[in-house]
Structure formats: C-alpha cells, structure tokens
mmCIF file with all atom_site columns, C-alpha atoms in Angstrom:
data_model
loop_
_atom_site.group_PDB
_atom_site.id
_atom_site.type_symbol
_atom_site.label_atom_id
_atom_site.label_alt_id
_atom_site.label_comp_id
_atom_site.label_asym_id
_atom_site.label_entity_id
_atom_site.label_seq_id
_atom_site.pdbx_PDB_ins_code
_atom_site.Cartn_x
_atom_site.Cartn_y
_atom_site.Cartn_z
_atom_site.occupancy
_atom_site.B_iso_or_equiv
_atom_site.pdbx_formal_charge
_atom_site.auth_seq_id
_atom_site.auth_comp_id
_atom_site.auth_asym_id
_atom_site.auth_atom_id
_atom_site.pdbx_PDB_model_num
ATOM 1   C CA . MET B 1 1   ? 62.821  258.229 149.750 1.00 80.00 ? 1   MET B CA 1
ATOM 2   C CA . PRO B 1 2   ? 61.683  255.795 152.447 1.00 90.00 ? 2   PRO B CA 1
ATOM 3   C CA . LEU B 1 3   ? 63.932  252.880 153.311 1.00 90.00 ? 3   LEU B CA 1
ATOM 4   C CA . ASN B 1 4   ? 62.807  249.293 153.376 1.00 95.00 ? 4   ASN B CA 1
ATOM 5   C CA . PRO B 1 5   ? 63.423  247.262 156.564 1.00 95.00 ? 5   PRO B CA 1
ATOM 6   C CA . LEU B 1 6   ? 66.611  245.642 155.230 1.00 97.00 ? 6   LEU B CA 1
ATOM 7   C CA . GLN B 1 7   ? 68.132  249.016 154.310 1.00 96.00 ? 7   GLN B CA 1
ATOM 8   C CA . THR B 1 8   ? 67.185  250.384 157.711 1.00 96.00 ? 8   THR B CA 1
ATOM 9   C CA . LEU B 1 9   ? 68.815  247.421 159.471 1.00 97.00 ? 9   LEU B CA 1
ATOM 10  C CA . VAL B 1 10  ? 71.993  247.741 157.385 1.00 97.00 ? 10  VAL B CA 1
ATOM 11  C CA . MET B 1 11  ? 72.175  251.469 158.152 1.00 97.00 ? 11  MET B CA 1
ATOM 12  C CA . ILE B 1 12  ? 71.708  250.910 161.898 1.00 97.00 ? 12  ILE B CA 1
ATOM 13  C CA . LEU B 1 13  ? 74.374  248.175 161.914 1.00 98.00 ? 13  LEU B CA 1
ATOM 14  C CA . ALA B 1 14  ? 76.807  250.379 159.970 1.00 98.00 ? 14  ALA B CA 1
ATOM 15  C CA . VAL B 1 15  ? 76.352  253.278 162.394 1.00 98.00 ? 15  VAL B CA 1
ATOM 16  C CA . ALA B 1 16  ? 76.713  250.943 165.386 1.00 98.00 ? 16  ALA B CA 1
ATOM 17  C CA . ALA B 1 17  ? 79.890  249.407 163.920 1.00 98.00 ? 17  ALA B CA 1
ATOM 18  C CA . GLY B 1 18  ? 81.363  252.849 163.231 1.00 97.00 ? 18  GLY B CA 1
ATOM 19  C CA . CYS B 1 19  ? 80.545  253.981 166.761 1.00 97.00 ? 19  CYS B CA 1
ATOM 20  C CA . ALA B 1 20  ? 82.040  250.835 168.306 1.00 97.00 ? 20  ALA B CA 1
ATOM 21  C CA . LEU B 1 21  ? 85.155  251.150 166.134 1.00 97.00 ? 21  LEU B CA 1
ATOM 22  C CA . THR B 1 22  ? 85.798  254.735 167.220 1.00 96.00 ? 22  THR B CA 1
ATOM 23  C CA . ARG B 1 23  ? 85.316  253.725 170.870 1.00 96.00 ? 23  ARG B CA 1
ATOM 24  C CA . PHE B 1 24  ? 87.598  250.657 170.784 1.00 95.00 ? 24  PHE B CA 1
ATOM 25  C CA . LEU B 1 25  ? 90.296  251.856 168.368 1.00 94.00 ? 25  LEU B CA 1
ATOM 26  C CA . PRO B 1 26  ? 92.312  253.894 170.923 1.00 89.00 ? 26  PRO B CA 1
ATOM 27  C CA . PHE B 1 27  ? 92.462  250.891 173.269 1.00 91.00 ? 27  PHE B CA 1
ATOM 28  C CA . TRP B 1 28  ? 93.642  248.637 170.446 1.00 92.00 ? 28  TRP B CA 1
ATOM 29  C CA . LEU B 1 29  ? 96.249  251.106 169.195 1.00 90.00 ? 29  LEU B CA 1
ATOM 30  C CA . PHE B 1 30  ? 97.546  252.098 172.636 1.00 89.00 ? 30  PHE B CA 1
ATOM 31  C CA . PRO B 1 31  ? 97.213  249.225 175.110 1.00 90.00 ? 31  PRO B CA 1
ATOM 32  C CA . GLU B 1 32  ? 98.202  249.829 178.733 1.00 89.00 ? 32  GLU B CA 1
ATOM 33  C CA . LYS B 1 33  ? 101.540 248.064 178.271 1.00 89.00 ? 33  LYS B CA 1
ATOM 34  C CA . ARG B 1 34  ? 102.659 250.309 175.394 1.00 89.00 ? 34  ARG B CA 1
ATOM 35  C CA . LYS B 1 35  ? 103.836 253.853 175.927 1.00 90.00 ? 35  LYS B CA 1
ATOM 36  C CA . VAL B 1 36  ? 101.706 256.521 174.245 1.00 89.00 ? 36  VAL B CA 1
ATOM 37  C CA . PRO B 1 37  ? 103.668 258.342 171.514 1.00 91.00 ? 37  PRO B CA 1
ATOM 38  C CA . PRO B 1 38  ? 104.677 261.923 172.364 1.00 94.00 ? 38  PRO B CA 1
ATOM 39  C CA . VAL B 1 39  ? 102.696 263.375 169.450 1.00 94.00 ? 39  VAL B CA 1
ATOM 40  C CA . VAL B 1 40  ? 99.483  261.779 170.754 1.00 92.00 ? 40  VAL B CA 1
ATOM 41  C CA . ARG B 1 41  ? 100.129 263.140 174.261 1.00 93.00 ? 41  ARG B CA 1
ATOM 42  C CA . TYR B 1 42  ? 100.803 266.584 172.763 1.00 97.00 ? 42  TYR B CA 1
ATOM 43  C CA . LEU B 1 43  ? 97.594  266.512 170.725 1.00 95.00 ? 43  LEU B CA 1
ATOM 44  C CA . GLY B 1 44  ? 95.638  265.288 173.757 1.00 93.00 ? 44  GLY B CA 1
ATOM 45  C CA . GLY B 1 45  ? 96.737  268.350 175.704 1.00 95.00 ? 45  GLY B CA 1
ATOM 46  C CA . THR B 1 46  ? 96.491  270.868 172.866 1.00 97.00 ? 46  THR B CA 1
ATOM 47  C CA . LEU B 1 47  ? 93.315  269.993 170.953 1.00 96.00 ? 47  LEU B CA 1
ATOM 48  C CA . PRO B 1 48  ? 90.662  270.438 173.692 1.00 92.00 ? 48  PRO B CA 1
ATOM 49  C CA . PRO B 1 49  ? 91.504  274.133 174.359 1.00 92.00 ? 49  PRO B CA 1
ATOM 50  C CA . ALA B 1 50  ? 91.911  274.724 170.617 1.00 96.00 ? 50  ALA B CA 1
ATOM 51  C CA . MET B 1 51  ? 88.474  273.261 169.902 1.00 94.00 ? 51  MET B CA 1
ATOM 52  C CA . MET B 1 52  ? 86.918  275.419 172.629 1.00 89.00 ? 52  MET B CA 1
ATOM 53  C CA . GLY B 1 53  ? 88.537  278.458 171.009 1.00 92.00 ? 53  GLY B CA 1
ATOM 54  C CA . PHE B 1 54  ? 87.158  277.481 167.608 1.00 95.00 ? 54  PHE B CA 1
ATOM 55  C CA . LEU B 1 55  ? 83.687  277.058 169.109 1.00 90.00 ? 55  LEU B CA 1
ATOM 56  C CA . VAL B 1 56  ? 83.824  280.509 170.735 1.00 89.00 ? 56  VAL B CA 1
ATOM 57  C CA . VAL B 1 57  ? 84.870  282.107 167.440 1.00 93.00 ? 57  VAL B CA 1
ATOM 58  C CA . TYR B 1 58  ? 82.138  280.199 165.583 1.00 94.00 ? 58  TYR B CA 1
ATOM 59  C CA . CYS B 1 59  ? 79.493  281.294 168.088 1.00 89.00 ? 59  CYS B CA 1
ATOM 60  C CA . LEU B 1 60  ? 80.516  284.947 167.899 1.00 92.00 ? 60  LEU B CA 1
ATOM 61  C CA . LYS B 1 61  ? 81.045  285.184 164.127 1.00 93.00 ? 61  LYS B CA 1
ATOM 62  C CA . ASP B 1 62  ? 77.537  286.497 163.383 1.00 90.00 ? 62  ASP B CA 1
ATOM 63  C CA . MET B 1 63  ? 77.404  288.976 166.259 1.00 89.00 ? 63  MET B CA 1
ATOM 64  C CA . ASP B 1 64  ? 76.472  292.480 165.062 1.00 88.00 ? 64  ASP B CA 1
ATOM 65  C CA . LEU B 1 65  ? 78.029  295.213 167.178 1.00 89.00 ? 65  LEU B CA 1
ATOM 66  C CA . VAL B 1 66  ? 76.323  297.991 165.193 1.00 90.00 ? 66  VAL B CA 1
ATOM 67  C CA . ALA B 1 67  ? 72.702  296.859 165.570 1.00 88.00 ? 67  ALA B CA 1
ATOM 68  C CA . SER B 1 68  ? 70.836  296.688 168.856 1.00 87.00 ? 68  SER B CA 1
ATOM 69  C CA . PRO B 1 69  ? 71.535  295.071 171.383 1.00 89.00 ? 69  PRO B CA 1
ATOM 70  C CA . HIS B 1 70  ? 75.176  295.599 170.261 1.00 90.00 ? 70  HIS B CA 1
ATOM 71  C CA . GLY B 1 71  ? 76.458  292.202 171.391 1.00 90.00 ? 71  GLY B CA 1
ATOM 72  C CA . LEU B 1 72  ? 75.323  292.742 174.972 1.00 93.00 ? 72  LEU B CA 1
ATOM 73  C CA . PRO B 1 73  ? 73.823  289.251 175.506 1.00 93.00 ? 73  PRO B CA 1
ATOM 74  C CA . GLU B 1 74  ? 76.952  287.578 174.136 1.00 93.00 ? 74  GLU B CA 1
ATOM 75  C CA . GLY B 1 75  ? 79.297  289.723 176.216 1.00 94.00 ? 75  GLY B CA 1
ATOM 76  C CA . ILE B 1 76  ? 77.370  289.229 179.451 1.00 95.00 ? 76  ILE B CA 1
ATOM 77  C CA . ALA B 1 77  ? 77.076  285.475 178.808 1.00 95.00 ? 77  ALA B CA 1
ATOM 78  C CA . ILE B 1 78  ? 80.826  285.187 178.205 1.00 95.00 ? 78  ILE B CA 1
ATOM 79  C CA . GLY B 1 79  ? 81.454  287.121 181.420 1.00 96.00 ? 79  GLY B CA 1
ATOM 80  C CA . CYS B 1 80  ? 79.137  284.749 183.320 1.00 96.00 ? 80  CYS B CA 1
ATOM 81  C CA . ILE B 1 81  ? 80.912  281.730 181.843 1.00 95.00 ? 81  ILE B CA 1
ATOM 82  C CA . VAL B 1 82  ? 84.286  283.088 182.955 1.00 95.00 ? 82  VAL B CA 1
ATOM 83  C CA . LEU B 1 83  ? 82.995  283.922 186.454 1.00 97.00 ? 83  LEU B CA 1
ATOM 84  C CA . ILE B 1 84  ? 81.247  280.563 186.973 1.00 96.00 ? 84  ILE B CA 1
ATOM 85  C CA . HIS B 1 85  ? 84.246  278.637 185.667 1.00 95.00 ? 85  HIS B CA 1
ATOM 86  C CA . THR B 1 86  ? 86.660  280.602 187.845 1.00 96.00 ? 86  THR B CA 1
ATOM 87  C CA . TRP B 1 87  ? 84.411  280.011 190.853 1.00 97.00 ? 87  TRP B CA 1
ATOM 88  C CA . LYS B 1 88  ? 83.457  276.327 190.401 1.00 96.00 ? 88  LYS B CA 1
ATOM 89  C CA . ARG B 1 89  ? 85.991  274.922 187.888 1.00 95.00 ? 89  ARG B CA 1
ATOM 90  C CA . ASN B 1 90  ? 83.199  272.889 186.273 1.00 95.00 ? 90  ASN B CA 1
ATOM 91  C CA . VAL B 1 91  ? 82.964  273.048 182.473 1.00 91.00 ? 91  VAL B CA 1
ATOM 92  C CA . LEU B 1 92  ? 79.395  271.745 182.253 1.00 95.00 ? 92  LEU B CA 1
ATOM 93  C CA . LEU B 1 93  ? 78.156  274.153 184.898 1.00 97.00 ? 93  LEU B CA 1
ATOM 94  C CA . SER B 1 94  ? 79.853  277.151 183.319 1.00 94.00 ? 94  SER B CA 1
ATOM 95  C CA . ILE B 1 95  ? 78.652  276.328 179.794 1.00 92.00 ? 95  ILE B CA 1
ATOM 96  C CA . GLY B 1 96  ? 75.126  275.563 181.011 1.00 95.00 ? 96  GLY B CA 1
ATOM 97  C CA . GLY B 1 97  ? 74.985  278.715 183.135 1.00 96.00 ? 97  GLY B CA 1
ATOM 98  C CA . GLY B 1 98  ? 76.309  280.879 180.316 1.00 95.00 ? 98  GLY B CA 1
ATOM 99  C CA . THR B 1 99  ? 73.823  279.364 177.873 1.00 95.00 ? 99  THR B CA 1
ATOM 100 C CA . ALA B 1 100 ? 70.932  280.006 180.262 1.00 96.00 ? 100 ALA B CA 1
ATOM 101 C CA . VAL B 1 101 ? 72.026  283.617 180.809 1.00 96.00 ? 101 VAL B CA 1
ATOM 102 C CA . PHE B 1 102 ? 72.381  284.117 177.051 1.00 94.00 ? 102 PHE B CA 1
ATOM 103 C CA . MET B 1 103 ? 68.932  282.669 176.324 1.00 95.00 ? 103 MET B CA 1
ATOM 104 C CA . VAL B 1 104 ? 67.276  284.830 178.982 1.00 96.00 ? 104 VAL B CA 1
ATOM 105 C CA . LEU B 1 105 ? 69.071  287.968 177.782 1.00 94.00 ? 105 LEU B CA 1
ATOM 106 C CA . THR B 1 106 ? 68.165  287.377 174.132 1.00 92.00 ? 106 THR B CA 1
ATOM 107 C CA . ARG B 1 107 ? 64.503  287.128 175.124 1.00 94.00 ? 107 ARG B CA 1
ATOM 108 C CA . ILE B 1 108 ? 64.657  290.274 177.278 1.00 92.00 ? 108 ILE B CA 1
ATOM 109 C CA . LEU B 1 109 ? 66.855  292.539 175.146 1.00 85.00 ? 109 LEU B CA 1
ATOM 110 C CA . GLU B 1 110 ? 65.655  291.694 171.633 1.00 74.00 ? 110 GLU B CA 1
#
C-alpha cells in the first residue's frame, strides 16, 4: 500500500522524533551535576560484553558440525577475531577482519 505525501511526512517526523528522543533522554535523565545511579553504571559495564556473547551465540546457532565444511570457516574466523583483537585491541578492526576471513573461507570451502 503506497503512502500519500502527508503520511510519508508524518512517518519521517515520527522516526526523527523517536531517534532524537533516544539520543537526548540519557542527558536529560542524568545531567553532569547528578551522580549516575549504581544500577546504571553496573548495566553500562555488563551489557556490552553480554550483547557480544549473545551475538556470537546467534551467529553460531545454525552451524552444522556434521556436514562439510564442519564449521571450519566459523572456527577460523573466530580465531582470527581473537588474534586481531589481542594484537590491535580494536573492535572494529577485529570484527571487520574476522568477517572478511569468514566470507573468503565460505567462498573457498563451500
């Protein structure tokens, strides 16, 4: 169902307002003068590693160890991610490098 111009404008404004609200809300709730509650500091330190763990599990959930190539591209890519991250300590570089290795290996081995 195509949208008319008014519906399109309303949708764009709603998305922009939602985006702006999520960007500004932390600064309104926790100004520089107020101390951040301990639970928020705890969640800020705990959630990023937990989300990375969830993403790893999600990415590996459909891996088939019985069929060829027996999870070899995934295993080598994870090893490359660990090596690059240990060497450079750069999340973007390690994820990008591991993704590139995985894509090359899936084209070669499958």
